[in-house]
Short mmCIF file of C-alpha atoms in Angstrom, two decimals:
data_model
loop_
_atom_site.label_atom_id
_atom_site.label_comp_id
_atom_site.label_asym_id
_atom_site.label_seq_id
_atom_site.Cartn_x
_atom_site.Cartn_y
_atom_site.Cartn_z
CA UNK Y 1 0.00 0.00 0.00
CA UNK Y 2 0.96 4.00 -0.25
CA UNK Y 3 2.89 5.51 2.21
CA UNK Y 4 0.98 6.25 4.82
CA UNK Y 5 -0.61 10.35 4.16
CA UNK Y 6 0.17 11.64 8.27
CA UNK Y 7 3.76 9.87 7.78
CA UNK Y 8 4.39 11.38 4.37
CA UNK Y 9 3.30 15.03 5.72
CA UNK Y 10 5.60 14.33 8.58
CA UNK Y 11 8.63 13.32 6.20
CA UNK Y 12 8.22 16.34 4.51
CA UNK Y 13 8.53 18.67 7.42
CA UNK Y 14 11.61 16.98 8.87
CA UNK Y 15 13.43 17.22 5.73
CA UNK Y 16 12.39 21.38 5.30
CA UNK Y 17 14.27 21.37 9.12
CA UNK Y 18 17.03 18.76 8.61
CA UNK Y 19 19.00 19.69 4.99
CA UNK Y 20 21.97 17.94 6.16
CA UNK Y 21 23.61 14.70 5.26
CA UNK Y 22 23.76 13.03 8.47
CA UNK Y 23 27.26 11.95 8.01
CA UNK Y 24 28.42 15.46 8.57
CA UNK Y 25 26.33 15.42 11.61
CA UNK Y 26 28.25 15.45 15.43
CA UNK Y 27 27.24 12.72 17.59
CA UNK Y 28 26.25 15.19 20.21
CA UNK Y 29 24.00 16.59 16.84
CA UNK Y 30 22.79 12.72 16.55
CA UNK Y 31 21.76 12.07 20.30
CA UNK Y 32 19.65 15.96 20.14
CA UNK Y 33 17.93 15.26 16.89
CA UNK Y 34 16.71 11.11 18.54
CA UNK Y 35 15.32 12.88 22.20
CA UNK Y 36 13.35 15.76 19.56
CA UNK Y 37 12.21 12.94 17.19
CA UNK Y 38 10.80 11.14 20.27
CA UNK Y 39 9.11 14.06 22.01
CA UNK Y 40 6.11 13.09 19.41
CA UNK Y 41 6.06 9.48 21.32
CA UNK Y 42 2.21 10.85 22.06
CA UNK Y 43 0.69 9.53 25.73
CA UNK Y 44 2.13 7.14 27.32
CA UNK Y 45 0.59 3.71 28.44
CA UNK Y 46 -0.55 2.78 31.27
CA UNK Y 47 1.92 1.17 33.78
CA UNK Y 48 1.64 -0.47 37.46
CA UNK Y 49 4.87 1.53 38.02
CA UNK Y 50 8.58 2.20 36.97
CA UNK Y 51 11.81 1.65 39.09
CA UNK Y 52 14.86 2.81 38.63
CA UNK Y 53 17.89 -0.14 39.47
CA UNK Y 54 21.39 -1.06 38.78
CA UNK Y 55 22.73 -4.40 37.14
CA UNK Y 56 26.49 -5.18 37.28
CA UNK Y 57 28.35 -5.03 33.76
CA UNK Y 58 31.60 -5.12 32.82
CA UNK Y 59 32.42 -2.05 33.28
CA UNK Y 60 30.77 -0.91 36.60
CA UNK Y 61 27.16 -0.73 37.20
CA UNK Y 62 24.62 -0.54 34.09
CA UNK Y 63 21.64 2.00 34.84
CA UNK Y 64 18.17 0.23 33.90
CA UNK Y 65 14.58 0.82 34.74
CA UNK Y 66 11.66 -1.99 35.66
CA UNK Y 67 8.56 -1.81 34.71
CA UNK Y 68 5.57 -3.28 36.00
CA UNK Y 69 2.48 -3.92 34.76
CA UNK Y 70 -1.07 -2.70 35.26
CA UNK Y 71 -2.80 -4.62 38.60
CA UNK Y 72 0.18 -6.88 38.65
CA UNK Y 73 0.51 -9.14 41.73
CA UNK Y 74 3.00 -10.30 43.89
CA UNK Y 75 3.37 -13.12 41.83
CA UNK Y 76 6.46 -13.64 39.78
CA UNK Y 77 5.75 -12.66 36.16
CA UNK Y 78 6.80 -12.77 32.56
CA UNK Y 79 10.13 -10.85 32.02
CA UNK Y 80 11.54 -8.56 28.55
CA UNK Y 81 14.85 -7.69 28.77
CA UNK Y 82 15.06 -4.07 26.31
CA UNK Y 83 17.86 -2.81 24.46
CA UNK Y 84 16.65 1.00 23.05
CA UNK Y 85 17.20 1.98 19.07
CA UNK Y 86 19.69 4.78 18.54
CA UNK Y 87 22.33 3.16 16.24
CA UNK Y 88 24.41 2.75 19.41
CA UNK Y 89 25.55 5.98 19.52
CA UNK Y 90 22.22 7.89 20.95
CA UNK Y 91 19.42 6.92 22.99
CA UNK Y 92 18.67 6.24 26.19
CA UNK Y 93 15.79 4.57 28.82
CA UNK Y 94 14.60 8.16 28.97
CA UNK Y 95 14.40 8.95 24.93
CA UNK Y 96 12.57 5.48 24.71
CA UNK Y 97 10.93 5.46 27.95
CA UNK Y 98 6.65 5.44 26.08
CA UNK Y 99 8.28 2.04 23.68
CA UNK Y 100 8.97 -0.05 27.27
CA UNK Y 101 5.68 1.34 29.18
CA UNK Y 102 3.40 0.09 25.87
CA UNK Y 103 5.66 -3.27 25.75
CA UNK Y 104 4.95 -3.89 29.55
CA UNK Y 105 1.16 -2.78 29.12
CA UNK Y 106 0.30 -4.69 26.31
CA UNK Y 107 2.62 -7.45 27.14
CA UNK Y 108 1.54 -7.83 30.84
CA UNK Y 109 4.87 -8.23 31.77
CA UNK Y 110 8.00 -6.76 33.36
CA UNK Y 111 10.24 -4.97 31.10
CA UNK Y 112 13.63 -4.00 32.35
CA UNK Y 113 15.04 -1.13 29.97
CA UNK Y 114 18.66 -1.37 29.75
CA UNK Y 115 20.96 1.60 29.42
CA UNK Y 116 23.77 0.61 27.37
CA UNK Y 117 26.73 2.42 27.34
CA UNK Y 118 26.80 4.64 24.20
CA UNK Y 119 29.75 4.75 21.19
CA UNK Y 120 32.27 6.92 19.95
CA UNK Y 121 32.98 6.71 24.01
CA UNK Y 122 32.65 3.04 24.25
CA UNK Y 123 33.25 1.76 20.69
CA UNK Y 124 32.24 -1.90 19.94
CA UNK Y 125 32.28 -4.54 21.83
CA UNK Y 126 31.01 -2.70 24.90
CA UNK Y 127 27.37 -2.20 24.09
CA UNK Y 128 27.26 -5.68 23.23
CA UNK Y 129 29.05 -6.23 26.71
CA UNK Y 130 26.69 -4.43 28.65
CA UNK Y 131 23.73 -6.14 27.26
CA UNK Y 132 24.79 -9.97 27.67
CA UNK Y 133 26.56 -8.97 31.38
CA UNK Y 134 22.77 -7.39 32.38
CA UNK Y 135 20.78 -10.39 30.72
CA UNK Y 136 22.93 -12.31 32.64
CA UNK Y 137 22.43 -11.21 35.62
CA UNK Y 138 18.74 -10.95 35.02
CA UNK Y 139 18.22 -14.18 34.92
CA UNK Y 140 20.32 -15.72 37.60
CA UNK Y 141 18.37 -13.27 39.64
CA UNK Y 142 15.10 -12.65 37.99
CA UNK Y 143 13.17 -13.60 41.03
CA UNK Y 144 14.68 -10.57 42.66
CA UNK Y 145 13.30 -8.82 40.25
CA UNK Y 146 9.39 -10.23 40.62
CA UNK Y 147 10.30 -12.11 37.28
CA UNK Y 148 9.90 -15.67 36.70
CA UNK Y 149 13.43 -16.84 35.20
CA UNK Y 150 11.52 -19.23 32.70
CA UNK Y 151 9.81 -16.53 30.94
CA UNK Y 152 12.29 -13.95 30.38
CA UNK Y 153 13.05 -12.90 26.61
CA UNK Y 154 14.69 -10.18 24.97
CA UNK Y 155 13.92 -7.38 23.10
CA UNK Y 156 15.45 -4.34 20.87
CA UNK Y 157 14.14 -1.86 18.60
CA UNK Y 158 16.63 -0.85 15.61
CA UNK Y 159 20.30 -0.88 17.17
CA UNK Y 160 18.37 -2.40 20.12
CA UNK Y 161 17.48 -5.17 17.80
CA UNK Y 162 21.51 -5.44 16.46
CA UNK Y 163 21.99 -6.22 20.82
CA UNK Y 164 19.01 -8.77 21.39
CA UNK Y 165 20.07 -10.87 17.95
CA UNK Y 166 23.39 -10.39 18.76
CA UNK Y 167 22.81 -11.56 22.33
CA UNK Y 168 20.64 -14.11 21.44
CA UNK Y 169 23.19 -15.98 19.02
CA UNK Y 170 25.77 -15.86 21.93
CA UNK Y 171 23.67 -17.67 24.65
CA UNK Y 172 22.37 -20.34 21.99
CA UNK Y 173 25.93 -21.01 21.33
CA UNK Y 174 27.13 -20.81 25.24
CA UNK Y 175 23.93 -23.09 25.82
CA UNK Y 176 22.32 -20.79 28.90
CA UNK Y 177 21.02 -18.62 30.16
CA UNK Y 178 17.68 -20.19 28.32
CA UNK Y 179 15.90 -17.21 26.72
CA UNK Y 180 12.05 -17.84 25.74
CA UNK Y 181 11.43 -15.22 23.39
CA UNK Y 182 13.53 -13.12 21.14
CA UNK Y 183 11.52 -9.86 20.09
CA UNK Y 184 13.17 -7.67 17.51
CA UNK Y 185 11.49 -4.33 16.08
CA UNK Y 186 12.89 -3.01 12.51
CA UNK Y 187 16.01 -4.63 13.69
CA UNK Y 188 19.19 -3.56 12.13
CA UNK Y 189 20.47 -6.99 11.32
CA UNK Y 190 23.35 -6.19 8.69
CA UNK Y 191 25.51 -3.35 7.91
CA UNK Y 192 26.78 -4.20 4.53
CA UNK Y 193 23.14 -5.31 3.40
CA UNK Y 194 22.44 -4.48 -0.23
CA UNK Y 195 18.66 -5.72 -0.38
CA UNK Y 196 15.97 -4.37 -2.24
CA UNK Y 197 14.48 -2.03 0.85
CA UNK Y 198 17.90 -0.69 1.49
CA UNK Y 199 17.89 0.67 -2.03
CA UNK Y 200 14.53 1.83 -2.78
CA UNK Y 201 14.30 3.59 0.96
CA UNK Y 202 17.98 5.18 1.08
CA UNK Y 203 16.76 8.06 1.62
CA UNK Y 204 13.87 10.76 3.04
CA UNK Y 205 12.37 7.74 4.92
CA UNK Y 206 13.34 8.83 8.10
CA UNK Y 207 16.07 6.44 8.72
CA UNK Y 208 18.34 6.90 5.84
CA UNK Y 209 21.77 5.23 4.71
CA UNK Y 210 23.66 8.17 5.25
CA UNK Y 211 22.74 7.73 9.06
CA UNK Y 212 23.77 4.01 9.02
CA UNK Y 213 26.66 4.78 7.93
CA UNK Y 214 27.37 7.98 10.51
CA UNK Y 215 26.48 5.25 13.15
CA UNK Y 216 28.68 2.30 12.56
CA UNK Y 217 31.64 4.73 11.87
CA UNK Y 218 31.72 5.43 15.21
CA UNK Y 219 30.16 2.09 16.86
CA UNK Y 220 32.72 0.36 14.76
CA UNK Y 221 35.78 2.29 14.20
CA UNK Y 222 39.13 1.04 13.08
CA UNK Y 223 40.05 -2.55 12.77
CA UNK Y 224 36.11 -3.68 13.40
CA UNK Y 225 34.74 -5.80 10.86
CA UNK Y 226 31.48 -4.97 9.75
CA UNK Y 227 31.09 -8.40 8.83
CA UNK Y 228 31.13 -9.83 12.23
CA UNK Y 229 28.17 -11.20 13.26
CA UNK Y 230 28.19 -9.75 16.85
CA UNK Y 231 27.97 -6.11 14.65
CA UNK Y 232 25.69 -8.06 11.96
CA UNK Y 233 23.64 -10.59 13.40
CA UNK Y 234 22.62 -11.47 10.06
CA UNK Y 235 25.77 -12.74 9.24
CA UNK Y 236 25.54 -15.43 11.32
CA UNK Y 237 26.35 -19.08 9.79
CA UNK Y 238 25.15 -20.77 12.74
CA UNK Y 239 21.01 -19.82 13.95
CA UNK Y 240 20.67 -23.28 15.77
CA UNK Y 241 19.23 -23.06 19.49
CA UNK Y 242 17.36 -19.52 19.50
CA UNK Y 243 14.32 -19.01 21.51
CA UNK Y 244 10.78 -18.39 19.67
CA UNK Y 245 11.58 -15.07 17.43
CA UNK Y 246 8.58 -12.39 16.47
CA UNK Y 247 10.21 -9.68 13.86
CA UNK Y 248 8.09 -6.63 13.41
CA UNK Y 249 9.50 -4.74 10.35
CA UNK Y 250 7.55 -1.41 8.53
CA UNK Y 251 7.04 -1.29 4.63
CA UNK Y 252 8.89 1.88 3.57
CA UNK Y 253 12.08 1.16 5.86
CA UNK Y 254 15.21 0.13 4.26
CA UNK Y 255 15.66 -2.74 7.05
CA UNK Y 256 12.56 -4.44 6.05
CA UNK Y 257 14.09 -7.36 3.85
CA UNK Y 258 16.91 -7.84 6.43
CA UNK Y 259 14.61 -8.19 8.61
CA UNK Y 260 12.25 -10.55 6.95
CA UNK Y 261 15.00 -12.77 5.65
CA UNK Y 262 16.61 -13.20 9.29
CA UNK Y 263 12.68 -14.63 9.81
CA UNK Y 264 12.94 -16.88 7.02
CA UNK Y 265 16.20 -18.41 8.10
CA UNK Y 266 14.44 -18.83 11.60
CA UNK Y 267 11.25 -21.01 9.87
CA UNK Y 268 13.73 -23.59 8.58
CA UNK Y 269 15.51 -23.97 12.04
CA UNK Y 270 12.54 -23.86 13.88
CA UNK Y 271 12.54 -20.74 15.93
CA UNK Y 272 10.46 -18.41 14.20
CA UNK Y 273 6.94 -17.72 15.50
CA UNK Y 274 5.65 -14.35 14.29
CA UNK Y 275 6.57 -12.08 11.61
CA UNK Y 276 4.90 -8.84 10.42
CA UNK Y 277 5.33 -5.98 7.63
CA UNK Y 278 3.15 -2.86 9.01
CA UNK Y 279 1.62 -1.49 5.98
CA UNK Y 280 2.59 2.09 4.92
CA UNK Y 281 4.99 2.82 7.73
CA UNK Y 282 8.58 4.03 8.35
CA UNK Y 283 11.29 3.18 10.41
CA UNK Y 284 10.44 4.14 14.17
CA UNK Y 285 7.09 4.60 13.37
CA UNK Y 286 5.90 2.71 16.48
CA UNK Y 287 7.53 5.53 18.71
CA UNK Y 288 5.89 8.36 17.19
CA UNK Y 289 2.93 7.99 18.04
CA UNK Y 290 1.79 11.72 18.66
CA UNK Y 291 1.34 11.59 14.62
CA UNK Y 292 1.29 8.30 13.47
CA UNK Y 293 -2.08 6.85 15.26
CA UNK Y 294 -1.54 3.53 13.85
CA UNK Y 295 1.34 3.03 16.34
CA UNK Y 296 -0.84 2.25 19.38
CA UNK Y 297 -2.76 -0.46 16.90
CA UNK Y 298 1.29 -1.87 16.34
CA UNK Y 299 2.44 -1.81 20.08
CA UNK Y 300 -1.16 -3.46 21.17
CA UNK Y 301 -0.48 -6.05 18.18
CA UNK Y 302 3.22 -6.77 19.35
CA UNK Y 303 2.27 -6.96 23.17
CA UNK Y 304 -0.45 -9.49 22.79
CA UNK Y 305 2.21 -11.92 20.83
CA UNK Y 306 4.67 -11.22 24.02
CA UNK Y 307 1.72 -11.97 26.24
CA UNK Y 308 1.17 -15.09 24.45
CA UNK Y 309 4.48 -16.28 23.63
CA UNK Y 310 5.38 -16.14 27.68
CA UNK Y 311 2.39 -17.55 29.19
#
């Protein structure tokens, strides 16, 4: 179908205020133009609460947030592990604070909203790191946590998505911790992909190449192969042993075939479960929803399969 009409009026006024390639952007220039874009995140869901906590990391201490779901008990529930978009250079559990509330609404779950640590500062591997030190943890501990250790997945958005695949592939291959759901949201899978979407969406579709490529310069500088699966999960000769995967991709993003052919790799080994194109969106378009309405009618759609999936 068309591009949807409120998306394409919204393209149009970001590029009148953004003439810029983005690979002459700063990073600081990045991270200010992600917490704008999000201010149009629109109301927030409906949450039992949010808590801020501490995981240990390789590093020092890794900042994260819990949330808890609407009339939740004392119970041990369903746990989602996120991992915020950004390209791995910007974002935060602030900037994508209204993704994890709608996650742990519609998904009646916990969702514990991991803040990374952020290149040029800490250039690959130490996102990567961060994320399988705090999953880690999570679920040696998840009962601390009011999370049942047998339902935990992951999940990422974007970059996020590069972290939970990435993560993913390296526990299936260490054998535990046991994840039961991998969630990724127009994940970027591979750097070097040359696909169809990547071509006909390089540009004025919100996420363009020219950001990519601004991104991985400085998440990957130097001797780092793009190649390597642990920067492009897609790359990945070996999917055996992943946990029940849902991909959510949009129709007018270049990381929509990536995206779907990760998913068809997963139906011959057995772990995919769920896969959806979202007619007539963009990239991101299921954190903006102050102008893209359709983005509730996404999140609800992706929180019931979470709800299901960890039951």
């Amino acid at each position: 179908m068309p591009l949807d009409p409120r998306i394409r009026r919204f393209l149009d006024v970001l590029a009148a205020g953004n003439p810029r390639d983005a690979r002459s952007v700063s990073v600081a220039g990045r991270r200010a133009q992600l917490i704008e874009l999000l201010r149009f995140a629109g109301p927030s869901a409906s949450i039992g609460g949010a808590k801020d906590r501490a995981v240990p990391g390789p590093a020092g201490l890794i900042a994260a947030r819990i949330y808890t779901p609407p009339e939740a008990s004392g119970a041990l529930l369903p746990g989602l592990v996120y991992f915020h978009g950004g390209g791995l250079v910007a974002g935060s559990i602030e900037t994508h604070d209204s993704i994890a509330r709608a996650l742990c609404h519609w998904g009646s779950c916990r969702v514990v909203s991991i803040d990374y640590r952020l290149a040029p500062e800490h250039p690959f591997p130490a996102a990567l790191e961060d994320a399988a030190a705090a999953v880690t943890y999570l679920a040696e501990y998840a009962p601390e946590f009011g999370i049942d250790a047998a339902r935990l997945g992951i999940c990422g958005d974007s970059a996020g998505g590069t972290l939970a695949a990435a993560t993913c592939q390296r526990f299936a291959r260490g054998g535990k911790p046991r994840l039961a759901l991998q969630l990724l949201i127009c994940p970027i899978l591979d750097y070097g992909c040359t696909s169809g979407s990547r071509r006909d969406f390089a540009s004025g579709y919100l996420l363009d190449e020219a950001t990519l490529e601004h991104d991985l310069m400085h998440y990957a500088p130097g001797g780092a192969d793009p190649a390597d699966p642990r920067i492009s999960p897609a790359r990945t000769t070996d999917i055996s042993g992943l946990p029940k995967t849902i991909i959510h991709t949009a129709e007018f993003d270049p990381l929509r075939d990536e995206g779907q052919d990760y998913f068809a790799r997963l139906t011959h080994s057995g772990s995919a479960l769920a896969y959806t194109c979202h007619p007539g969106m963009i990239h991101l378009f299921y954190g903006l929803g102050g102008v893209i309405p359709y983005a509730r009618t996404a999140l609800e759609r992706i929180g019931k399969e979470v709800r299901a999936a960890l039951a």
